[in-house]
Short mmCIF file of C-alpha atoms in Angstrom, two decimals:
data_model
loop_
_atom_site.label_atom_id
_atom_site.label_comp_id
_atom_site.label_asym_id
_atom_site.label_seq_id
_atom_site.Cartn_x
_atom_site.Cartn_y
_atom_site.Cartn_z
CA MET A 26 27.16 -32.52 81.14
CA SER A 27 24.84 -33.84 83.85
CA ILE A 28 21.48 -32.60 85.17
CA THR A 29 20.41 -33.07 88.76
CA ILE A 30 16.90 -32.60 90.18
CA ILE A 31 16.89 -31.06 93.64
CA THR A 32 13.57 -30.85 95.47
CA GLN A 33 11.64 -31.83 98.57
CA GLY A 34 8.23 -33.48 98.82
CA LYS A 35 7.56 -33.62 95.09
CA ASP A 36 6.73 -36.69 93.01
CA LEU A 37 9.50 -36.71 90.43
CA THR A 38 8.21 -39.65 88.37
CA PRO A 39 6.47 -37.46 85.72
CA TRP A 40 9.59 -35.28 85.40
CA VAL A 41 11.99 -38.18 85.08
CA ASN A 42 9.74 -39.92 82.56
CA ALA A 43 9.28 -36.77 80.46
CA LEU A 44 13.00 -35.99 80.38
CA LYS A 45 14.01 -39.57 79.60
CA GLU A 46 11.35 -39.88 76.91
CA ARG A 47 12.64 -36.79 75.14
CA ARG A 48 16.34 -37.47 75.77
CA PRO A 49 17.01 -41.15 76.67
CA GLU A 50 20.77 -40.64 76.80
CA LEU A 51 20.52 -37.77 79.33
CA ASP A 52 22.74 -38.14 82.40
CA LEU A 53 19.99 -37.42 84.94
CA ARG A 54 20.56 -37.54 88.67
CA ILE A 55 18.28 -37.13 91.69
CA TYR A 56 19.53 -35.30 94.78
CA PRO A 57 20.97 -36.37 97.19
CA GLU A 58 21.99 -39.50 95.28
CA GLY A 59 24.90 -39.55 92.89
CA THR A 60 28.65 -39.13 92.93
CA HIS A 61 31.03 -37.03 90.82
CA ARG A 62 29.04 -33.90 91.52
CA GLU A 63 31.65 -31.88 89.69
CA ASP A 64 30.07 -33.19 86.46
CA VAL A 65 26.74 -31.49 87.21
CA GLU A 66 26.34 -28.09 85.55
CA PHE A 67 22.54 -27.87 85.33
CA ALA A 68 20.07 -28.17 88.24
CA LEU A 69 16.30 -28.43 88.09
CA ALA A 70 14.90 -27.28 91.43
CA TRP A 71 11.76 -26.71 93.47
CA ASN A 72 11.70 -26.03 97.21
CA HIS A 73 15.23 -27.39 97.53
CA PRO A 74 17.04 -27.93 100.84
CA LEU A 75 18.82 -24.64 101.49
CA GLY A 76 22.53 -24.92 100.83
CA ALA A 77 22.21 -27.90 98.47
CA PHE A 78 23.51 -25.99 95.45
CA LYS A 79 26.91 -25.41 97.04
CA GLU A 80 27.52 -29.17 96.86
CA TYR A 81 27.89 -28.81 93.07
CA PRO A 82 31.10 -26.84 92.41
CA ASN A 83 30.54 -26.42 88.65
CA LEU A 84 26.86 -25.49 88.61
CA ARG A 85 26.17 -23.04 85.78
CA CYS A 86 22.36 -22.97 85.60
CA ILE A 87 19.56 -23.44 88.14
CA SER A 88 16.16 -23.84 86.51
CA SER A 89 12.97 -23.51 88.51
CA MET A 90 10.44 -26.29 87.90
CA GLY A 91 7.74 -23.62 87.64
CA ALA A 92 7.15 -19.93 86.97
CA GLY A 93 8.18 -18.84 90.49
CA VAL A 94 11.78 -18.45 91.61
CA ASP A 95 11.46 -17.11 95.16
CA HIS A 96 12.11 -20.61 96.50
CA ILE A 97 15.51 -20.48 94.79
CA LEU A 98 16.44 -16.88 95.54
CA LYS A 99 15.86 -17.26 99.28
CA ASP A 100 18.92 -19.53 99.47
CA PRO A 101 21.75 -17.40 100.96
CA GLU A 102 24.37 -19.67 99.39
CA LEU A 103 23.48 -19.43 95.71
CA PRO A 104 26.45 -20.08 93.41
CA GLU A 105 27.58 -16.72 92.07
CA ALA A 106 28.30 -18.10 88.61
CA ALA A 107 24.92 -19.84 88.15
CA ILE A 108 22.24 -18.36 85.88
CA ILE A 109 18.71 -18.63 87.31
CA THR A 110 15.88 -19.45 84.89
CA ARG A 111 12.17 -20.14 85.18
CA ILE A 112 9.50 -21.93 83.18
CA THR A 113 7.47 -19.75 80.81
CA ASP A 114 5.21 -22.50 79.49
CA PRO A 115 2.15 -20.82 77.85
CA ASN A 116 -0.06 -23.51 79.41
CA LEU A 117 0.68 -22.02 82.83
CA ALA A 118 -0.80 -18.67 81.77
CA LYS A 119 -3.87 -20.32 80.28
CA ASP A 120 -4.43 -22.44 83.38
CA MET A 121 -4.00 -19.42 85.65
CA ALA A 122 -6.46 -17.34 83.63
CA GLU A 123 -9.12 -20.05 83.65
CA PHE A 124 -8.74 -20.64 87.38
CA THR A 125 -8.84 -16.93 88.18
CA VAL A 126 -11.98 -16.46 86.09
CA ALA A 127 -13.59 -19.30 88.04
CA LEU A 128 -12.79 -17.57 91.35
CA VAL A 129 -14.06 -14.23 90.06
CA MET A 130 -17.32 -15.71 88.77
CA ASN A 131 -17.79 -17.67 91.99
CA HIS A 132 -17.72 -14.36 93.87
CA VAL A 133 -19.73 -12.34 91.33
CA ARG A 134 -22.50 -14.97 91.27
CA GLY A 135 -22.29 -15.74 95.00
CA LEU A 136 -21.94 -19.47 94.43
CA SER A 137 -20.23 -20.20 97.75
CA SER A 138 -23.22 -18.81 99.66
CA TYR A 139 -25.51 -21.27 97.86
CA LYS A 140 -23.32 -24.17 98.94
CA ILE A 141 -23.79 -23.08 102.55
CA ALA A 142 -27.55 -22.70 101.97
CA GLU A 143 -27.63 -26.13 100.35
CA GLN A 144 -26.19 -27.69 103.49
CA ARG A 145 -29.07 -26.10 105.45
CA GLN A 146 -31.58 -27.15 102.76
CA SER A 147 -32.50 -23.47 102.50
CA TRP A 148 -33.80 -21.85 99.28
CA GLU A 149 -32.14 -18.39 99.26
CA PRO A 150 -32.11 -16.62 95.85
CA LYS A 151 -29.91 -13.50 95.84
CA ARG A 152 -29.07 -10.70 93.45
CA TYR A 153 -25.78 -11.09 91.62
CA LEU A 154 -23.27 -8.70 90.09
CA ARG A 155 -22.85 -8.26 86.33
CA THR A 156 -19.50 -8.19 84.61
CA GLU A 157 -19.94 -4.65 83.29
CA ASP A 158 -20.52 -3.36 86.83
CA VAL A 159 -17.32 -4.81 88.30
CA THR A 160 -13.78 -3.42 88.01
CA ILE A 161 -10.97 -5.87 88.59
CA GLY A 162 -7.48 -4.82 89.62
CA VAL A 163 -4.61 -7.16 88.76
CA MET A 164 -1.51 -6.55 90.87
CA GLY A 165 1.42 -7.66 88.77
CA VAL A 166 1.07 -7.73 84.99
CA GLY A 167 3.98 -9.90 83.95
CA VAL A 168 3.41 -12.89 81.68
CA LEU A 169 0.73 -14.46 83.89
CA GLY A 170 -0.88 -11.20 85.00
CA THR A 171 -1.14 -9.83 81.47
CA TYR A 172 -2.78 -13.04 80.24
CA VAL A 173 -5.25 -12.99 83.16
CA ALA A 174 -6.07 -9.31 82.64
CA ARG A 175 -6.78 -9.82 78.94
CA HIS A 176 -8.90 -12.90 79.61
CA LEU A 177 -11.04 -11.12 82.19
CA ASN A 178 -11.46 -8.13 79.88
CA GLU A 179 -12.57 -10.38 77.03
CA ILE A 180 -15.50 -11.71 79.07
CA GLY A 181 -16.73 -8.23 79.90
CA PHE A 182 -14.97 -6.96 83.02
CA LYS A 183 -13.27 -3.59 83.22
CA VAL A 184 -9.71 -4.46 84.18
CA ASN A 185 -6.87 -2.33 85.52
CA GLY A 186 -3.30 -3.42 86.15
CA TRP A 187 -0.59 -2.30 88.54
CA ALA A 188 3.11 -2.70 87.78
CA ARG A 189 6.51 -1.46 88.86
CA THR A 190 7.17 0.01 85.41
CA ALA A 191 4.94 1.30 82.61
CA LYS A 192 3.32 -1.32 80.37
CA GLU A 193 0.94 -1.23 77.42
CA ILE A 194 -1.93 -3.76 77.49
CA GLU A 195 -4.84 -3.31 75.10
CA HIS A 196 -8.09 -2.30 76.89
CA VAL A 197 -6.31 -2.39 80.27
CA GLU A 198 -5.18 0.75 82.10
CA VAL A 199 -1.91 0.09 83.91
CA TYR A 200 -1.11 2.14 87.01
CA VAL A 201 2.59 2.48 87.75
CA GLY A 202 4.60 2.33 90.97
CA GLN A 203 3.82 3.79 94.36
CA ASP A 204 2.46 6.95 92.75
CA GLY A 205 -0.28 4.97 91.04
CA LEU A 206 -1.06 2.45 93.78
CA ASP A 207 -3.73 4.35 95.71
CA ALA A 208 -5.79 5.18 92.62
CA PHE A 209 -5.45 1.59 91.41
CA LEU A 210 -6.70 0.20 94.72
CA ALA A 211 -9.56 2.70 95.00
CA ALA A 212 -10.93 1.45 91.66
CA SER A 213 -10.63 -2.30 92.42
CA ASP A 214 -13.87 -4.07 93.33
CA ILE A 215 -11.95 -7.34 93.07
CA LEU A 216 -8.20 -7.34 93.76
CA ILE A 217 -6.11 -10.16 92.27
CA CYS A 218 -2.52 -10.58 93.42
CA LEU A 219 -0.18 -12.00 90.79
CA LEU A 220 2.98 -10.24 91.91
CA PRO A 221 6.38 -11.89 92.07
CA LEU A 222 7.57 -12.29 95.65
CA THR A 223 10.35 -9.80 96.38
CA LYS A 224 11.45 -7.74 99.37
CA GLU A 225 9.25 -4.93 98.06
CA THR A 226 6.11 -7.03 97.58
CA ALA A 227 6.26 -9.23 100.69
CA ASN A 228 3.33 -8.41 103.04
CA ILE A 229 1.81 -6.03 100.48
CA LEU A 230 -1.66 -7.44 101.12
CA ASN A 231 -1.99 -5.76 104.49
CA LYS A 232 -4.45 -3.61 106.41
CA ASP A 233 -3.26 -0.36 104.81
CA THR A 234 -3.73 -1.82 101.33
CA PHE A 235 -7.15 -3.28 102.17
CA ARG A 236 -8.42 0.02 103.58
CA LYS A 237 -7.73 1.69 100.24
CA LEU A 238 -10.03 -0.76 98.44
CA PRO A 239 -13.73 0.11 98.06
CA GLU A 240 -15.97 -1.14 100.84
CA GLY A 241 -17.18 -4.63 99.96
CA ALA A 242 -14.12 -5.44 97.81
CA PHE A 243 -13.04 -9.05 97.34
CA VAL A 244 -9.43 -10.28 97.47
CA ILE A 245 -7.90 -13.12 95.43
CA ASN A 246 -4.34 -14.27 96.08
CA VAL A 247 -2.86 -16.71 93.57
CA ALA A 248 0.75 -15.48 93.85
CA ARG A 249 2.55 -16.37 97.10
CA GLY A 250 1.39 -16.77 100.69
CA GLU A 251 4.05 -14.35 101.90
CA HIS A 252 2.26 -11.51 100.10
CA LEU A 253 -0.58 -11.70 102.62
CA VAL A 254 -0.68 -10.55 106.23
CA GLU A 255 -3.18 -13.17 107.34
CA GLN A 256 -4.57 -11.52 110.47
CA ASP A 257 -5.07 -8.25 108.60
CA LEU A 258 -7.25 -10.07 106.07
CA ILE A 259 -9.36 -11.75 108.76
CA GLY A 260 -9.71 -8.45 110.62
CA MET A 261 -10.83 -6.50 107.57
CA ILE A 262 -13.37 -9.17 106.61
CA ASP A 263 -14.77 -9.39 110.14
CA GLU A 264 -14.92 -5.61 110.28
CA GLY A 265 -17.06 -5.66 107.13
CA HIS A 266 -14.76 -3.66 104.90
CA LEU A 267 -13.94 -6.68 102.73
CA ALA A 268 -16.59 -9.05 101.40
CA GLY A 269 -14.24 -12.02 101.57
CA ALA A 270 -11.31 -13.70 99.86
CA SER A 271 -10.26 -16.67 97.74
CA LEU A 272 -6.79 -17.95 98.60
CA ASP A 273 -4.75 -20.52 96.71
CA VAL A 274 -1.36 -19.89 98.35
CA PHE A 275 -0.30 -19.75 101.99
CA ARG A 276 2.68 -19.00 104.20
CA GLU A 277 2.72 -22.61 105.34
CA GLU A 278 1.68 -25.36 102.95
CA PRO A 279 -0.20 -27.58 103.49
CA LEU A 280 -2.29 -25.14 105.51
CA PRO A 281 -2.23 -26.34 109.16
CA LYS A 282 -5.42 -28.01 110.32
CA ASN A 283 -5.90 -25.51 113.16
CA HIS A 284 -5.54 -22.44 110.92
CA PRO A 285 -8.43 -19.95 111.26
CA PHE A 286 -8.86 -19.74 107.47
CA TRP A 287 -10.41 -23.23 107.43
CA GLU A 288 -13.40 -22.23 109.53
CA HIS A 289 -13.93 -18.72 108.18
CA PRO A 290 -17.22 -18.59 106.22
CA LYS A 291 -16.02 -15.82 103.88
CA ILE A 292 -12.64 -17.28 102.95
CA ASN A 293 -12.42 -19.87 100.15
CA ILE A 294 -9.39 -22.17 100.20
CA THR A 295 -7.79 -24.17 97.40
CA PRO A 296 -4.53 -26.16 97.80
CA HIS A 297 -2.14 -24.24 95.52
CA ILE A 298 -3.59 -25.65 92.32
CA ALA A 299 -4.24 -22.52 90.24
CA SER A 300 -1.54 -23.29 87.69
CA ILE A 301 0.55 -26.45 87.87
CA THR A 302 3.54 -27.04 85.63
CA ASN A 303 3.04 -29.93 83.22
CA PRO A 304 6.36 -31.78 82.89
CA ALA A 305 5.40 -33.12 79.46
CA THR A 306 5.36 -29.58 78.03
CA ALA A 307 7.89 -27.91 80.35
CA VAL A 308 10.79 -30.22 79.50
CA SER A 309 11.05 -28.71 76.02
CA GLN A 310 12.19 -25.41 77.51
CA ILE A 311 14.44 -27.14 80.04
CA LEU A 312 16.21 -29.21 77.42
CA ASP A 313 16.49 -26.19 75.11
CA ASN A 314 18.32 -24.30 77.87
CA TYR A 315 20.42 -27.39 78.59
CA ASP A 316 21.53 -27.41 74.95
CA ARG A 317 22.10 -23.67 74.95
CA LEU A 318 24.25 -23.97 78.07
CA LYS A 319 26.44 -26.61 76.41
CA LYS A 320 26.91 -24.29 73.42
CA ASP A 321 27.47 -21.20 75.63
CA GLU A 322 24.44 -19.53 74.04
CA PRO A 323 22.05 -17.13 75.88
CA LEU A 324 19.41 -18.93 77.93
CA THR A 325 15.67 -18.26 77.86
CA GLY A 326 13.52 -17.35 80.87
CA THR A 327 16.43 -15.83 82.75
CA VAL A 328 15.81 -14.13 86.09
CA SER A 329 17.23 -10.83 87.32
CA LEU A 330 18.75 -11.27 90.77
CA THR A 331 18.27 -7.57 91.52
CA LYS A 332 14.57 -7.54 90.55
CA GLY A 333 13.82 -11.00 91.90
CA TYR A 334 11.93 -12.13 88.77
#
């Protein structure tokens, strides 16, 4: 049984090396190279060319190279028989939590404003917020969101979560569904988006959502760029209702050089680096599912096509 890697614009050297180191005899192919595509039953994919999967008539599993699967599910020609899986490497959750804490503390301590003052050689001490005085709302408390919520709570923040269905997280109150959304937003001094991208969550970070946040709230998006209505964010910051935002994901990546986010003094930009899959650790799960597929055993990290995650 062969594996093919299907992606665009990604350096595959670390992935190939990690897979070959663990399984030297693996029949590994790189799209679009290779013949006898009927032998390929397992695909490892990220941002693939739409329609590429249909070129493999016997594809049984499509594994995302990361935690997200929206890049796979947007393909209108997905093989009906293929199981979709995603990476659930615990390092991804740890990395996301550490990065999110850094963004939160940057805002709470006002560090970005000091960088601007530094460039002017201006000494401008300011009051800062304390952890016990700030309530953080985490939109989406799946594997990553739950880990982030717990981590923020452990360092002293009051943390709430919002989810589609009821969940129990120690020391974190979880608001549920549309009925709980308004109360969740009204209590969020800092709003962190960690939602999966689905039809229901696309464009959820919009003007209506922002208006329900307390005045002076701060927005962090580390999920997907399509969650955010960009002009609504700029408008609400310029209006003074929002204090600012930290964004790690965008509708178009790399962010175009003429995009207004670059020049906005209250928007912090990072290049989608919050949590990056490490091939050296991720290949264990990939090869485990590869072996399970050969034995017709249940796979791990499977994705519901109806839920989108």
